């Protein structure tokens, strides 16, 4: 099974508020990603091939005046519930509102997870108010994805982006399933230690496939620490596609050929691509999807 654990969609760039990079998203790549015509469900499904399931993340930040409404995400994934999975965006800087929205997203909208972004929401990841929100997610058995690391908006507060700040969360709520986005880049070593230390902490690897040297160093470190089984696949749509990311990952097996540098075993890379994140995170899919045999990755062709 291939599960894409990190994708977004939006209707207008205005929904992203001050999340945009310093150039306002005017570069060629950013402009293409911000075009709402390229983030519709048909484009999403085409870009998701050959993934069996895809997480679609909501987002809300009072601090950045940004919101991809959960109703929008729920409506979006309802068009293809056999393969699209909604994660509710909540803002723990307003804990009462966040808890109420979390419950509504679970009970009424059918969301299967939660997405938060401390650096983009202006709160310390383990402050007492945020912990109440995480505790509610744990009670509802909803995994929480933490946007950490990479973000080029000048408004982002990097002091709240470091993965090590999630250590207290994992200690205090050991039953909470946690996903660290982008392997916590650039603080990969902190993320790897958290993966080794805590049973229910995982990390997805979007952004890395297009940074081969960073990806090599990060995944080599994960392999040497014995935590590649805690790594989940993620593409980062609409910036890229699943098939492109898979190709780039498998290319890492050849990156250091002809040198004395250690190689990353191909089976470790395939394990990341084909990891059953749904089972690890306790997410159930409709019977129609469960009855379909898992798709093999195209790795054998690369």
Short mmCIF file of C-alpha atoms in Angstrom, two decimals:
data_model
loop_
_atom_site.label_atom_id
_atom_site.label_comp_id
_atom_site.label_asym_id
_atom_site.label_seq_id
_atom_site.Cartn_x
_atom_site.Cartn_y
_atom_site.Cartn_z
CA UNK A 1 0.00 0.00 0.00
CA UNK A 2 1.15 3.53 -0.79
CA UNK A 3 -0.19 6.31 1.43
CA UNK A 4 0.56 9.96 0.70
CA UNK A 5 0.58 11.59 4.12
CA UNK A 6 1.03 15.23 3.10
CA UNK A 7 -1.06 17.13 0.55
CA UNK A 8 -3.00 20.39 0.48
CA UNK A 9 -5.73 22.02 -1.55
CA UNK A 10 -7.20 25.52 -1.53
CA UNK A 11 -9.68 27.59 -3.47
CA UNK A 12 -7.84 30.93 -3.51
CA UNK A 13 -4.34 32.15 -2.49
CA UNK A 14 -6.06 34.47 0.00
CA UNK A 15 -6.89 31.41 2.11
CA UNK A 16 -3.14 31.10 2.81
CA UNK A 17 -2.93 34.56 4.37
CA UNK A 18 0.63 35.45 5.34
CA UNK A 19 1.89 31.90 4.76
CA UNK A 20 3.28 32.95 1.40
CA UNK A 21 7.08 33.25 0.96
CA UNK A 22 8.75 36.69 0.83
CA UNK A 23 8.19 37.01 -2.94
CA UNK A 24 4.47 36.65 -2.35
CA UNK A 25 4.39 33.42 -4.32
CA UNK A 26 5.34 35.14 -7.58
CA UNK A 27 8.07 32.68 -8.58
CA UNK A 28 7.17 30.34 -11.44
CA UNK A 29 6.86 27.26 -9.25
CA UNK A 30 4.91 29.00 -6.51
CA UNK A 31 2.57 30.70 -8.97
CA UNK A 32 1.72 27.35 -10.50
CA UNK A 33 1.00 25.84 -7.08
CA UNK A 34 -1.19 28.78 -6.09
CA UNK A 35 -3.36 28.52 -9.18
CA UNK A 36 -6.63 27.05 -7.80
CA UNK A 37 -7.28 25.39 -11.15
CA UNK A 38 -4.32 23.11 -10.42
CA UNK A 39 -5.45 22.08 -6.94
CA UNK A 40 -8.85 20.66 -7.84
CA UNK A 41 -9.84 17.10 -7.06
CA UNK A 42 -9.24 15.75 -10.58
CA UNK A 43 -5.71 17.15 -10.68
CA UNK A 44 -5.20 15.87 -7.14
CA UNK A 45 -6.20 12.32 -8.06
CA UNK A 46 -4.08 12.34 -11.20
CA UNK A 47 -1.06 13.56 -9.23
CA UNK A 48 -1.68 10.93 -6.54
CA UNK A 49 -1.13 7.93 -8.80
CA UNK A 50 -0.09 5.25 -7.84
CA UNK A 51 -1.01 6.02 -4.19
CA UNK A 52 -3.85 4.05 -2.63
CA UNK A 53 -4.77 6.71 -0.05
CA UNK A 54 -4.06 10.43 0.31
CA UNK A 55 -4.24 12.73 3.33
CA UNK A 56 -5.70 16.18 2.58
CA UNK A 57 -4.74 18.67 5.28
CA UNK A 58 -6.80 21.58 6.52
CA UNK A 59 -5.14 24.64 8.00
CA UNK A 60 -6.11 27.51 10.27
CA UNK A 61 -4.00 30.30 11.73
CA UNK A 62 -5.42 33.35 13.46
CA UNK A 63 -1.88 34.74 13.63
CA UNK A 64 -1.37 34.56 9.85
CA UNK A 65 -4.98 35.31 8.92
CA UNK A 66 -5.09 32.01 7.05
CA UNK A 67 -7.73 29.31 6.82
CA UNK A 68 -8.44 26.38 4.54
CA UNK A 69 -11.88 25.64 6.02
CA UNK A 70 -12.56 22.18 7.34
CA UNK A 71 -15.93 22.21 5.59
CA UNK A 72 -14.06 22.67 2.32
CA UNK A 73 -11.71 19.78 3.09
CA UNK A 74 -14.59 17.53 4.15
CA UNK A 75 -16.55 18.32 0.99
CA UNK A 76 -13.44 17.77 -1.10
CA UNK A 77 -12.59 14.33 0.29
CA UNK A 78 -16.25 13.26 0.21
CA UNK A 79 -16.02 13.25 -3.59
CA UNK A 80 -13.67 10.25 -3.37
CA UNK A 81 -13.93 8.77 0.15
CA UNK A 82 -12.38 5.53 -1.08
CA UNK A 83 -8.97 7.21 -1.35
CA UNK A 84 -9.03 10.74 0.14
CA UNK A 85 -8.72 11.28 3.90
CA UNK A 86 -9.38 14.62 5.59
CA UNK A 87 -7.27 16.07 8.41
CA UNK A 88 -8.88 18.99 10.24
CA UNK A 89 -6.92 22.18 10.63
CA UNK A 90 -7.27 23.60 14.15
CA UNK A 91 -5.50 26.47 15.90
CA UNK A 92 -4.45 25.56 19.47
CA UNK A 93 -3.62 29.20 20.24
CA UNK A 94 -7.38 29.43 20.86
CA UNK A 95 -7.86 26.17 22.76
CA UNK A 96 -11.60 26.32 23.46
CA UNK A 97 -12.39 27.01 19.82
CA UNK A 98 -9.88 24.40 18.70
CA UNK A 99 -11.37 21.67 20.90
CA UNK A 100 -14.90 22.48 19.77
CA UNK A 101 -13.79 22.44 16.13
CA UNK A 102 -11.88 19.22 16.64
CA UNK A 103 -14.98 17.51 18.04
CA UNK A 104 -17.12 18.84 15.20
CA UNK A 105 -14.60 17.71 12.62
CA UNK A 106 -14.63 14.22 14.11
CA UNK A 107 -18.34 13.86 14.84
CA UNK A 108 -19.91 15.76 11.93
CA UNK A 109 -17.32 16.07 9.17
CA UNK A 110 -15.79 12.61 9.41
CA UNK A 111 -12.20 13.84 9.64
CA UNK A 112 -9.60 11.17 10.42
CA UNK A 113 -6.81 13.34 11.83
CA UNK A 114 -5.71 16.81 12.94
CA UNK A 115 -3.11 19.24 11.57
CA UNK A 116 -1.43 21.96 13.64
CA UNK A 117 1.44 24.35 12.92
CA UNK A 118 2.91 25.92 16.08
CA UNK A 119 5.36 28.19 14.23
CA UNK A 120 2.57 29.45 11.97
CA UNK A 121 0.06 29.75 14.81
CA UNK A 122 2.28 31.58 17.30
CA UNK A 123 2.34 29.13 20.21
CA UNK A 124 4.87 26.93 21.96
CA UNK A 125 4.11 23.32 20.96
CA UNK A 126 3.89 22.08 24.54
CA UNK A 127 2.16 24.96 26.28
CA UNK A 128 -0.64 23.98 28.63
CA UNK A 129 -3.43 25.18 26.36
CA UNK A 130 -2.15 23.28 23.36
CA UNK A 131 -1.78 20.15 25.47
CA UNK A 132 -5.53 20.25 26.13
CA UNK A 133 -6.15 20.15 22.37
CA UNK A 134 -3.77 17.23 21.87
CA UNK A 135 -5.37 15.37 24.78
CA UNK A 136 -8.77 15.73 23.12
CA UNK A 137 -7.33 14.39 19.87
CA UNK A 138 -5.89 11.43 21.75
CA UNK A 139 -9.27 10.74 23.39
CA UNK A 140 -10.90 10.76 19.94
CA UNK A 141 -8.08 8.56 18.60
CA UNK A 142 -7.15 11.14 15.98
CA UNK A 143 -3.49 11.34 14.93
CA UNK A 144 -1.97 14.83 14.97
CA UNK A 145 0.30 16.06 12.19
CA UNK A 146 2.71 18.81 13.27
CA UNK A 147 3.93 21.22 10.61
CA UNK A 148 7.56 21.66 11.62
CA UNK A 149 10.74 22.80 9.96
CA UNK A 150 10.56 24.11 6.41
CA UNK A 151 8.49 27.23 5.81
CA UNK A 152 9.70 30.35 4.00
CA UNK A 153 7.14 32.88 5.19
CA UNK A 154 8.88 35.77 6.97
CA UNK A 155 6.12 35.77 9.60
CA UNK A 156 6.78 32.20 10.75
CA UNK A 157 8.26 31.96 14.27
CA UNK A 158 11.09 29.46 13.88
CA UNK A 159 11.60 29.25 17.63
CA UNK A 160 8.39 27.18 17.70
CA UNK A 161 9.29 25.06 14.65
CA UNK A 162 11.93 22.79 16.21
CA UNK A 163 10.95 19.11 16.51
CA UNK A 164 12.63 18.73 19.90
CA UNK A 165 9.84 20.87 21.39
CA UNK A 166 7.49 17.94 20.74
CA UNK A 167 9.37 15.70 23.16
CA UNK A 168 7.27 16.87 26.11
CA UNK A 169 4.08 16.28 24.13
CA UNK A 170 5.12 12.70 23.40
CA UNK A 171 6.14 12.11 27.04
CA UNK A 172 2.93 13.48 28.52
CA UNK A 173 0.60 11.87 25.94
CA UNK A 174 2.26 8.57 25.03
CA UNK A 175 -0.92 7.26 23.40
CA UNK A 176 -1.16 10.17 20.95
CA UNK A 177 -0.18 9.26 17.39
CA UNK A 178 2.09 12.07 16.16
CA UNK A 179 3.40 12.81 12.67
CA UNK A 180 6.28 15.26 12.21
CA UNK A 181 6.08 16.91 8.78
CA UNK A 182 9.05 17.12 6.40
CA UNK A 183 11.14 15.01 8.80
CA UNK A 184 11.53 18.26 10.73
CA UNK A 185 13.99 19.71 8.19
CA UNK A 186 16.39 21.34 8.78
CA UNK A 187 16.46 19.84 12.29
CA UNK A 188 16.45 16.22 11.11
CA UNK A 189 18.64 14.90 13.93
CA UNK A 190 16.10 16.09 16.52
CA UNK A 191 13.33 14.29 14.66
CA UNK A 192 15.30 11.05 14.39
CA UNK A 193 15.89 11.04 18.14
CA UNK A 194 12.18 11.51 18.77
CA UNK A 195 11.39 8.60 16.43
CA UNK A 196 13.84 6.40 18.32
CA UNK A 197 12.59 7.53 21.72
CA UNK A 198 8.80 7.44 21.36
CA UNK A 199 6.71 4.53 20.10
CA UNK A 200 3.91 6.62 18.61
CA UNK A 201 5.96 9.35 16.94
CA UNK A 202 6.35 9.14 13.15
CA UNK A 203 7.63 11.48 10.45
CA UNK A 204 6.68 12.01 6.83
CA UNK A 205 9.28 12.88 4.20
CA UNK A 206 7.69 15.43 1.83
CA UNK A 207 10.03 18.18 0.56
CA UNK A 208 13.05 15.86 0.88
CA UNK A 209 12.80 13.95 -2.44
CA UNK A 210 13.61 17.11 -4.40
CA UNK A 211 16.63 17.81 -2.17
CA UNK A 212 18.74 14.70 -2.90
CA UNK A 213 21.75 15.53 -0.75
CA UNK A 214 19.59 16.52 2.22
CA UNK A 215 17.46 13.42 1.62
CA UNK A 216 20.53 11.17 1.49
CA UNK A 217 21.91 12.52 4.75
CA UNK A 218 18.54 12.35 6.50
CA UNK A 219 17.63 8.84 5.39
CA UNK A 220 21.15 7.54 5.99
CA UNK A 221 20.89 8.85 9.55
CA UNK A 222 17.50 7.18 9.95
CA UNK A 223 18.90 3.90 8.67
CA UNK A 224 21.91 4.04 10.96
CA UNK A 225 19.68 4.83 13.95
CA UNK A 226 17.28 2.04 13.01
CA UNK A 227 14.18 4.21 12.60
CA UNK A 228 13.37 3.94 8.89
CA UNK A 229 10.30 1.94 9.91
CA UNK A 230 8.96 5.17 11.49
CA UNK A 231 9.16 7.12 8.23
CA UNK A 232 6.01 7.72 6.18
CA UNK A 233 5.72 8.72 2.54
CA UNK A 234 4.48 12.21 1.65
CA UNK A 235 4.52 14.12 -1.62
CA UNK A 236 3.66 17.74 -0.80
CA UNK A 237 1.04 18.14 -3.54
CA UNK A 238 0.41 20.57 -5.26
CA UNK A 239 4.15 21.27 -5.39
CA UNK A 240 4.86 17.86 -6.92
CA UNK A 241 3.39 14.43 -7.68
CA UNK A 242 3.58 11.04 -6.02
CA UNK A 243 5.26 9.33 -8.97
CA UNK A 244 7.94 12.03 -9.16
CA UNK A 245 8.70 11.70 -5.45
CA UNK A 246 8.94 7.92 -5.70
CA UNK A 247 11.37 8.21 -8.62
CA UNK A 248 13.53 10.67 -6.72
CA UNK A 249 13.58 8.48 -3.61
CA UNK A 250 14.73 5.42 -5.51
CA UNK A 251 17.42 7.49 -7.21
CA UNK A 252 19.01 7.93 -3.77
CA UNK A 253 20.13 4.30 -3.97
CA UNK A 254 22.47 5.37 -6.80
CA UNK A 255 23.50 8.78 -5.47
CA UNK A 256 26.82 7.70 -3.97
CA UNK A 257 27.74 4.93 -6.38
CA UNK A 258 31.44 5.06 -7.21
CA UNK A 259 32.29 6.74 -3.90
CA UNK A 260 33.29 5.43 -0.49
CA UNK A 261 30.16 6.89 1.11
CA UNK A 262 27.69 4.40 2.62
CA UNK A 263 24.65 3.50 0.53
CA UNK A 264 21.02 3.49 1.64
CA UNK A 265 19.66 -0.03 1.04
CA UNK A 266 16.99 -0.07 -1.64
CA UNK A 267 14.70 -2.16 0.54
CA UNK A 268 14.71 0.64 3.13
CA UNK A 269 13.59 3.13 0.49
CA UNK A 270 10.89 0.77 -0.71
CA UNK A 271 9.73 0.33 2.87
CA UNK A 272 9.16 4.08 3.15
CA UNK A 273 7.23 4.23 -0.12
CA UNK A 274 5.01 1.24 0.64
CA UNK A 275 4.52 1.69 4.39
CA UNK A 276 0.92 1.15 5.52
CA UNK A 277 0.50 4.44 7.36
CA UNK A 278 -3.21 3.80 7.83
CA UNK A 279 -2.61 0.80 10.06
CA UNK A 280 0.18 2.53 11.98
CA UNK A 281 -2.00 5.56 12.68
CA UNK A 282 -5.20 3.63 13.38
CA UNK A 283 -7.07 5.11 10.41
CA UNK A 284 -9.82 3.03 8.82
CA UNK A 285 -10.96 3.34 5.22
CA UNK A 286 -14.30 2.42 3.64
CA UNK A 287 -14.83 -1.27 2.88
CA UNK A 288 -14.55 -0.56 -0.83
CA UNK A 289 -10.95 0.55 -0.38
CA UNK A 290 -10.07 -2.12 2.16
CA UNK A 291 -11.18 -4.79 -0.29
CA UNK A 292 -8.82 -3.55 -3.02
CA UNK A 293 -5.41 -5.28 -3.05
CA UNK A 294 -2.55 -2.98 -2.12
CA UNK A 295 -0.83 -1.37 -5.08
CA UNK A 296 2.84 -2.12 -5.54
CA UNK A 297 5.02 0.92 -5.98
CA UNK A 298 6.61 1.49 -9.36
CA UNK A 299 10.01 1.15 -7.74
CA UNK A 300 10.92 -1.96 -9.66
CA UNK A 301 10.89 0.08 -12.87
CA UNK A 302 13.30 2.73 -11.68
#
